mmCIF file of C-alpha atoms and ligand atoms in Angstrom:
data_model
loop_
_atom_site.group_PDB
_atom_site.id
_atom_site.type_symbol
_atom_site.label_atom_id
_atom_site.label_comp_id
_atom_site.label_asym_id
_atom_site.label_seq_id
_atom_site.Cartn_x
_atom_site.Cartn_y
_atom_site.Cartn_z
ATOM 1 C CA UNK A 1 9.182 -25.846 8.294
ATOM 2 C CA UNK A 2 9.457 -23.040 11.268
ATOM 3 C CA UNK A 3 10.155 -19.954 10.242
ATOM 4 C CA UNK A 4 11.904 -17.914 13.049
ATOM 5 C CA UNK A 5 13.545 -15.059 11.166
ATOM 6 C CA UNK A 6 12.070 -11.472 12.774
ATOM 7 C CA UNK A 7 12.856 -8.220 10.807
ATOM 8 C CA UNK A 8 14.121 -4.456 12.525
ATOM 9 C CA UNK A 9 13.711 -0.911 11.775
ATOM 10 C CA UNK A 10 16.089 -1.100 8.724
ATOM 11 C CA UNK A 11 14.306 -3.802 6.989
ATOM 12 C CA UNK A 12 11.081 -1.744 6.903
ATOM 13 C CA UNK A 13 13.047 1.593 5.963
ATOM 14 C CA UNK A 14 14.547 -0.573 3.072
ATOM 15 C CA UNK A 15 10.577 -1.884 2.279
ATOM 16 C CA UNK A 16 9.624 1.878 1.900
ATOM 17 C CA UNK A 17 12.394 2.886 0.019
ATOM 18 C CA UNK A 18 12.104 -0.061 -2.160
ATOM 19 C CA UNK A 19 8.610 1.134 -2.879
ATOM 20 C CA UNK A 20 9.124 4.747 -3.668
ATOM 21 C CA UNK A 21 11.594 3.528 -6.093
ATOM 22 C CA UNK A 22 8.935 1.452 -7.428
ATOM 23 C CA UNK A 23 5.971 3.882 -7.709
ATOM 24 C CA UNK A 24 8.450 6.746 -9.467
ATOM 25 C CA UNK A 25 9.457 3.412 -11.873
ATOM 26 C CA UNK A 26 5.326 3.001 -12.681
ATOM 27 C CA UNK A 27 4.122 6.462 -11.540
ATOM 28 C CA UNK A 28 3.691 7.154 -15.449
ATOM 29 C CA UNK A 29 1.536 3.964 -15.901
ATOM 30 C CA UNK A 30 -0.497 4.856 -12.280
ATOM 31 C CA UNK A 31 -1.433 8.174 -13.940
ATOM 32 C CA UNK A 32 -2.584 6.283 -17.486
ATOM 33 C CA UNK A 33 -4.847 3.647 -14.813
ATOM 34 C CA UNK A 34 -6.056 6.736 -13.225
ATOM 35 C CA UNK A 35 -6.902 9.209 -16.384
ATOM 36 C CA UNK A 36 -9.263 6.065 -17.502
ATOM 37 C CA UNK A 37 -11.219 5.903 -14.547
ATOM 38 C CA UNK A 38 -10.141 8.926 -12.322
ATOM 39 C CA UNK A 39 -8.660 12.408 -12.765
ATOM 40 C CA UNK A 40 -4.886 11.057 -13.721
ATOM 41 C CA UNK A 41 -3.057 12.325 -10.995
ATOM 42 C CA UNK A 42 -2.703 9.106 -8.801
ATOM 43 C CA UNK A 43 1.274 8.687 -9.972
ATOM 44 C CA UNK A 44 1.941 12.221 -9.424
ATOM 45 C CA UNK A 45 0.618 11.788 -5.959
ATOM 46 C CA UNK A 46 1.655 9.044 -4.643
ATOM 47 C CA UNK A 47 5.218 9.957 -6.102
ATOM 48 C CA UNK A 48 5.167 12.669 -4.402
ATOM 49 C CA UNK A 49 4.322 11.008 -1.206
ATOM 50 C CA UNK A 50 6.567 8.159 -1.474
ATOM 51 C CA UNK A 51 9.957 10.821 -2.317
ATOM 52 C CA UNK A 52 8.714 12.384 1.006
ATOM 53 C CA UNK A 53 8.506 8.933 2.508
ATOM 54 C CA UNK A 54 11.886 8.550 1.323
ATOM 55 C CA UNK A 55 13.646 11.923 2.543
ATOM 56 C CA UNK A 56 12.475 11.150 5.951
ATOM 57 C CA UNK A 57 13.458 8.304 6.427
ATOM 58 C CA UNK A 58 17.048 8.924 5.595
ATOM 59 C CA UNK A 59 17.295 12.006 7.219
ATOM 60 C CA UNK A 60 16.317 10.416 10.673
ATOM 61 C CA UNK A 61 15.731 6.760 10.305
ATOM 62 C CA UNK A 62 13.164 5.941 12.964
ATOM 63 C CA UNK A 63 14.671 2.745 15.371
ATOM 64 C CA UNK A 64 11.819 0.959 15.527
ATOM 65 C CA UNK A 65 9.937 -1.092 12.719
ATOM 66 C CA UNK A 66 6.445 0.650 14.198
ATOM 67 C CA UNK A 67 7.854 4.298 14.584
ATOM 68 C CA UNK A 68 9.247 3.981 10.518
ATOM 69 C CA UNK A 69 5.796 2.945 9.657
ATOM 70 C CA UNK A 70 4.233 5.946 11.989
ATOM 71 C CA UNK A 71 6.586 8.362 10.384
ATOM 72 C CA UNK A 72 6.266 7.305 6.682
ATOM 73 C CA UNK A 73 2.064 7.406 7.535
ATOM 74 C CA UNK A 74 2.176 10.583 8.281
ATOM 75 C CA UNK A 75 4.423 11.609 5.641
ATOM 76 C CA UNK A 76 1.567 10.623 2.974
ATOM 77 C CA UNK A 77 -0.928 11.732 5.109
ATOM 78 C CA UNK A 78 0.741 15.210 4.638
ATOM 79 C CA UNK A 79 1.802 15.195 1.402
ATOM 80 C CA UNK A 80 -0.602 13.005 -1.066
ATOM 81 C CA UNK A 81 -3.401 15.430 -2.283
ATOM 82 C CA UNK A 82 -5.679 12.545 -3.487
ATOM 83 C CA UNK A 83 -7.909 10.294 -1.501
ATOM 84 C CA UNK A 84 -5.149 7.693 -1.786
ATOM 85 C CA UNK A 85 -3.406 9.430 0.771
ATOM 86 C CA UNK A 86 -5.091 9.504 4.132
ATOM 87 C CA UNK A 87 -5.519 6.334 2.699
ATOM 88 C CA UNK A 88 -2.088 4.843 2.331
ATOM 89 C CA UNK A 89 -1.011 6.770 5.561
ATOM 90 C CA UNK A 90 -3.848 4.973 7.813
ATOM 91 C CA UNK A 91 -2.658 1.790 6.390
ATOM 92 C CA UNK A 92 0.932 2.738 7.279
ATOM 93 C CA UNK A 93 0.398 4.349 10.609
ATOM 94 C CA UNK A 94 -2.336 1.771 12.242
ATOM 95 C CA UNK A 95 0.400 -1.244 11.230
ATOM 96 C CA UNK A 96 3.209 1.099 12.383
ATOM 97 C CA UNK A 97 0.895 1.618 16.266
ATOM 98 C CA UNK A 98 -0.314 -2.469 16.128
ATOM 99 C CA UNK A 99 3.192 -3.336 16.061
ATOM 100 C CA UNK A 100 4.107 -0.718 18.923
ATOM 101 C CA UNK A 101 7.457 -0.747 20.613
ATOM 102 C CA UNK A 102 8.812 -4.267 19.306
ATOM 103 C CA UNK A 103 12.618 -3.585 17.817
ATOM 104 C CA UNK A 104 11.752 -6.858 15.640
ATOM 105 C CA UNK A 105 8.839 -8.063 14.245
ATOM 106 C CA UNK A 106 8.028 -11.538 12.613
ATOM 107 C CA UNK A 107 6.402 -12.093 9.413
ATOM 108 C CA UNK A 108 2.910 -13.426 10.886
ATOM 109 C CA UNK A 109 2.964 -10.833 13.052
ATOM 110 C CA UNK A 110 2.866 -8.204 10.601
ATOM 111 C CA UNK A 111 0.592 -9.688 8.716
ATOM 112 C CA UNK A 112 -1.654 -9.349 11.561
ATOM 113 C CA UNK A 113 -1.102 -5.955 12.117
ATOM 114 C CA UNK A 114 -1.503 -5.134 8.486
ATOM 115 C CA UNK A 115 -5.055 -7.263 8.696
ATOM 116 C CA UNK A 116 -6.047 -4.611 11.717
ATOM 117 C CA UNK A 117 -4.667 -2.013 9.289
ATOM 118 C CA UNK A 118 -6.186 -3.114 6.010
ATOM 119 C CA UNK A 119 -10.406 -2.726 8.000
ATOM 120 C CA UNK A 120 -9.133 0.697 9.571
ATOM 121 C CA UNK A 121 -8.604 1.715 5.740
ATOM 122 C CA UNK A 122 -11.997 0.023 4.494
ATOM 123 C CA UNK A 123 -13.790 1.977 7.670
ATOM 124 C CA UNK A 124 -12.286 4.927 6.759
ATOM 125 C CA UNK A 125 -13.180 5.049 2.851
ATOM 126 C CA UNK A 126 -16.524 2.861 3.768
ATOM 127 C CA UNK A 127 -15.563 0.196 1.299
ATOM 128 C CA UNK A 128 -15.045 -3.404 0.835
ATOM 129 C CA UNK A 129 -13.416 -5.805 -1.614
ATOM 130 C CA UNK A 130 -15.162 -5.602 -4.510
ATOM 131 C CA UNK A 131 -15.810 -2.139 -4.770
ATOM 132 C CA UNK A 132 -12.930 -1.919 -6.763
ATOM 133 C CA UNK A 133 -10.160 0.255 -4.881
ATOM 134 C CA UNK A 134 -6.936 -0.214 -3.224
ATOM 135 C CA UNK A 135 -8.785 -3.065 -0.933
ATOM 136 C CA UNK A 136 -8.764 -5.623 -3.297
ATOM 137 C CA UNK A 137 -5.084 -5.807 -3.447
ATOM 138 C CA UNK A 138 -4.841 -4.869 0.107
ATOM 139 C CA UNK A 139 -7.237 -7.344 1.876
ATOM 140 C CA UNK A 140 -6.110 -10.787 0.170
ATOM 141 C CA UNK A 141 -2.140 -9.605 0.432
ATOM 142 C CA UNK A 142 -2.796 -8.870 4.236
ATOM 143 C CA UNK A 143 -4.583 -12.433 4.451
ATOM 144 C CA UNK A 144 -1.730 -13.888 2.432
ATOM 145 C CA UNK A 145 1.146 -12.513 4.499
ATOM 146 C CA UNK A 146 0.445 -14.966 6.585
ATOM 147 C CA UNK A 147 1.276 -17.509 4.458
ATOM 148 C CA UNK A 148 4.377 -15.599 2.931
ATOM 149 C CA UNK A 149 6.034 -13.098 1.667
ATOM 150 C CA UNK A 150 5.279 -14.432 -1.986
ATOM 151 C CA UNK A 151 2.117 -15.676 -1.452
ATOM 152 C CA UNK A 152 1.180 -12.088 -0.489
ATOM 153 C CA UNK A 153 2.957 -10.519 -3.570
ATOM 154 C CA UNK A 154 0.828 -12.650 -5.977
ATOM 155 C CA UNK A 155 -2.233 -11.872 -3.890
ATOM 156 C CA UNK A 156 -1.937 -8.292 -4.052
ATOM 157 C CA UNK A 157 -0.853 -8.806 -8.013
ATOM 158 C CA UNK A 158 -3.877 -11.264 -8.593
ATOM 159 C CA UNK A 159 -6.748 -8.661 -6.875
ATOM 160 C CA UNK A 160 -5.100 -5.941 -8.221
ATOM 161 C CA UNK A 161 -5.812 -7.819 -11.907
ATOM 162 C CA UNK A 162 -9.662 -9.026 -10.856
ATOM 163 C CA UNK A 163 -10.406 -5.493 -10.409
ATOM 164 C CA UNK A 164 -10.314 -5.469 -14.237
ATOM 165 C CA UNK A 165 -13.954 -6.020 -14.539
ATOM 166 C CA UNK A 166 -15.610 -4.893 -11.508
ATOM 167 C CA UNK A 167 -17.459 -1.678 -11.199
ATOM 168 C CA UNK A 168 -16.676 0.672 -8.841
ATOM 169 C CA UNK A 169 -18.387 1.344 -6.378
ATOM 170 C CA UNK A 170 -16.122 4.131 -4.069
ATOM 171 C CA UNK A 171 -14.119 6.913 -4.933
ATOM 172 C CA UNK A 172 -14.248 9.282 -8.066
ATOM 173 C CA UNK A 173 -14.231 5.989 -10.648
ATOM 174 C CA UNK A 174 -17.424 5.135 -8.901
ATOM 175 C CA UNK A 175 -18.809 8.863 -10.850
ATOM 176 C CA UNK A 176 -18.175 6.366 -13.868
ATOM 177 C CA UNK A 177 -21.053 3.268 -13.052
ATOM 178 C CA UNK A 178 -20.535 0.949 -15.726
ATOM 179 C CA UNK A 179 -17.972 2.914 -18.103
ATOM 180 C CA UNK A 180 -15.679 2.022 -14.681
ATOM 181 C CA UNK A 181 -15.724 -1.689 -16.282
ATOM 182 C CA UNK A 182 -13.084 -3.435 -18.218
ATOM 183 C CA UNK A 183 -10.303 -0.822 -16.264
ATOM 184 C CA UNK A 184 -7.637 -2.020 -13.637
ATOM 185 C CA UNK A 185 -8.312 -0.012 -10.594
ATOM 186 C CA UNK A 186 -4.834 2.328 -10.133
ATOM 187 C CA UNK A 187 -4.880 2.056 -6.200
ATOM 188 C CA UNK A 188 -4.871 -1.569 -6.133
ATOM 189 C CA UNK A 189 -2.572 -1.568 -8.634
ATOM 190 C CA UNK A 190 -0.264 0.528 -6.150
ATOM 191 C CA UNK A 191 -0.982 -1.579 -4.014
ATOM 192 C CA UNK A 192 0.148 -4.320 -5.800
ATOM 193 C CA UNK A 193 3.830 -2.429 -5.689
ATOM 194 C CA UNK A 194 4.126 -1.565 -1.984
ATOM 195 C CA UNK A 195 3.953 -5.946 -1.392
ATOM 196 C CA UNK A 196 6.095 -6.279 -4.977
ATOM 197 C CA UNK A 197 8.351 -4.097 -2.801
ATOM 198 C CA UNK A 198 8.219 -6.317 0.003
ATOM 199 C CA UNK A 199 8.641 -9.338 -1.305
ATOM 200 C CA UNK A 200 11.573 -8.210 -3.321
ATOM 201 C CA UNK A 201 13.344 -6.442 0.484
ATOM 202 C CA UNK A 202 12.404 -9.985 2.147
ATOM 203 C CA UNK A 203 14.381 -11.724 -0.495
HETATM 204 P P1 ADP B 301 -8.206 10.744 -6.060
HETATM 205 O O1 ADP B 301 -9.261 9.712 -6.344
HETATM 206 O O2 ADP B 301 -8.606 11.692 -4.971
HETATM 207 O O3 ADP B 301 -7.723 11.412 -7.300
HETATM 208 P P2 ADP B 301 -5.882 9.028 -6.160
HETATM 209 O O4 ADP B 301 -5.989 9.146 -7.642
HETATM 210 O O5 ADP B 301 -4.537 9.287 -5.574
HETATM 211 O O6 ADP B 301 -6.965 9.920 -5.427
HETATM 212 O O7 ADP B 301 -6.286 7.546 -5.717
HETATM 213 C C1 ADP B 301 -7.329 6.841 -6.340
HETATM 214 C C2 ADP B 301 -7.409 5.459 -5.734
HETATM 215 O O8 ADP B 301 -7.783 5.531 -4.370
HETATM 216 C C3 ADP B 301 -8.461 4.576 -6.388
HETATM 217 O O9 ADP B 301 -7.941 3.907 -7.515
HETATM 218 C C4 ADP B 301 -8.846 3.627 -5.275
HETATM 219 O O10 ADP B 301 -8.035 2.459 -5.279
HETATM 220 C C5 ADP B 301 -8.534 4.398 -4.016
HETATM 221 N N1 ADP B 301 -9.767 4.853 -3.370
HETATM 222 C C6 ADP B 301 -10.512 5.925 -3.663
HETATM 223 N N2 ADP B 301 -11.566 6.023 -2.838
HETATM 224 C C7 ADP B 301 -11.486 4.961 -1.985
HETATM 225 C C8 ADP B 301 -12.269 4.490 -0.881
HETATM 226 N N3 ADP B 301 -13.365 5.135 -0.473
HETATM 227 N N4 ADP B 301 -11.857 3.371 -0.243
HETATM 228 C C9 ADP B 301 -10.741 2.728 -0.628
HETATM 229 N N5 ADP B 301 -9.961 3.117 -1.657
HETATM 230 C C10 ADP B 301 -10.332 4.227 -2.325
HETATM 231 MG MG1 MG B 302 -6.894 10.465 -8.885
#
């Protein structure tokens, strides 16, 4: 089966939104993920980031799919204290630039600007899958996205899940070697949300 839908500006306005609405739903149980392994503040941030997100985009909704992705980027960049942020708004703004001027984008072509996206993030916070962060949701939804817009949900649910046991190796739970164990990583469980939110906008 072909699949020849494309999605505009307002579809990826109505992703973000659906996602703030989802990390100010969990933003209690992102903080409890983070006070185990971090310094229990990655709720707070990113719901602060995302309600930013949020007001921007329905003060002056950007026309283009890539220029609401740019403008929601920068909005975390801006606003997110943690290292989740710069984060999060790489991951936002390089998909926003790799998908440039288009007024609609189809789902495999996302997903290959979120791939480009997903190693800018791993360059910038010199980690890979495994180390037990945000990329283990990230990289295998990215991959999956090609597949579909479910597929990429459970990815991002299912690495978000096998981070359980790793230990980390980046970012402040790293400071915790092997007491990092046995703890779901909170940014990949984030992550998980943004392509819950996705999934659930794509219908
Ligand atoms: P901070 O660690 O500064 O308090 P947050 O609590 O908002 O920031 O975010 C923590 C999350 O950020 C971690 O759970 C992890 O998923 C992600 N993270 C931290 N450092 C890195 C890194 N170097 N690369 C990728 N992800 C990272
Ligand atoms: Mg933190």
């Amino acid at each position: 089966m072909t699949d020849d839908r494309t999605y505009g500006a307002e579809f990826f306005r109505d992703w973000l939104i659906a996602a703030a609405a989802a990390v100010d739903r969990e933003a209690d149980r992102l903080t409890e993920l983070d006070s185990a392994i971090g310094d229990a503040d990655h709720g707070a941030n990113l719901k602060r980031g995302f309600a930013a997100v949020t007001a921007v985009l329905e003060k002056e909704p950007p026309a283009t799919p890539g220029a609401v992705l740019v403008a929601a980027g920068r909005q975390l960049i801006s606003t997110v204290g943690g290292a989740s942020g710069p984060l999060y708004g790489t991951l936002l703004r390089r998909t926003g630039k790799a998908l440039g001027e288009a007024e609609r984008v189809s789902r495999p072509e996302l997903a290959g600007a979120l791939a480009g996206a997903v190693a800018a993030v791993a360059q910038l916070g010199g980690a890979q899958p495994g180390d037990k962060t945000m990329l283990d949701a990230l990289a295998p939804a990215a991959e999956a996205l090609g597949t579909s817009f479910a597929a990429a949900r459970e990815a991002a649910e299912a690495g978000a899940l096998a981070t359980v046991p790793l230990r980390a190796r980046k970012g402040r739970a790293s400071y915790l070697g092997e007491r990092s164990v046995g703890h779901q990583d909170p940014g990949a469980t984030s992550s998980a949300l943004l392509f819950a939110a996705l999934a659930e906008v794509a219908g």
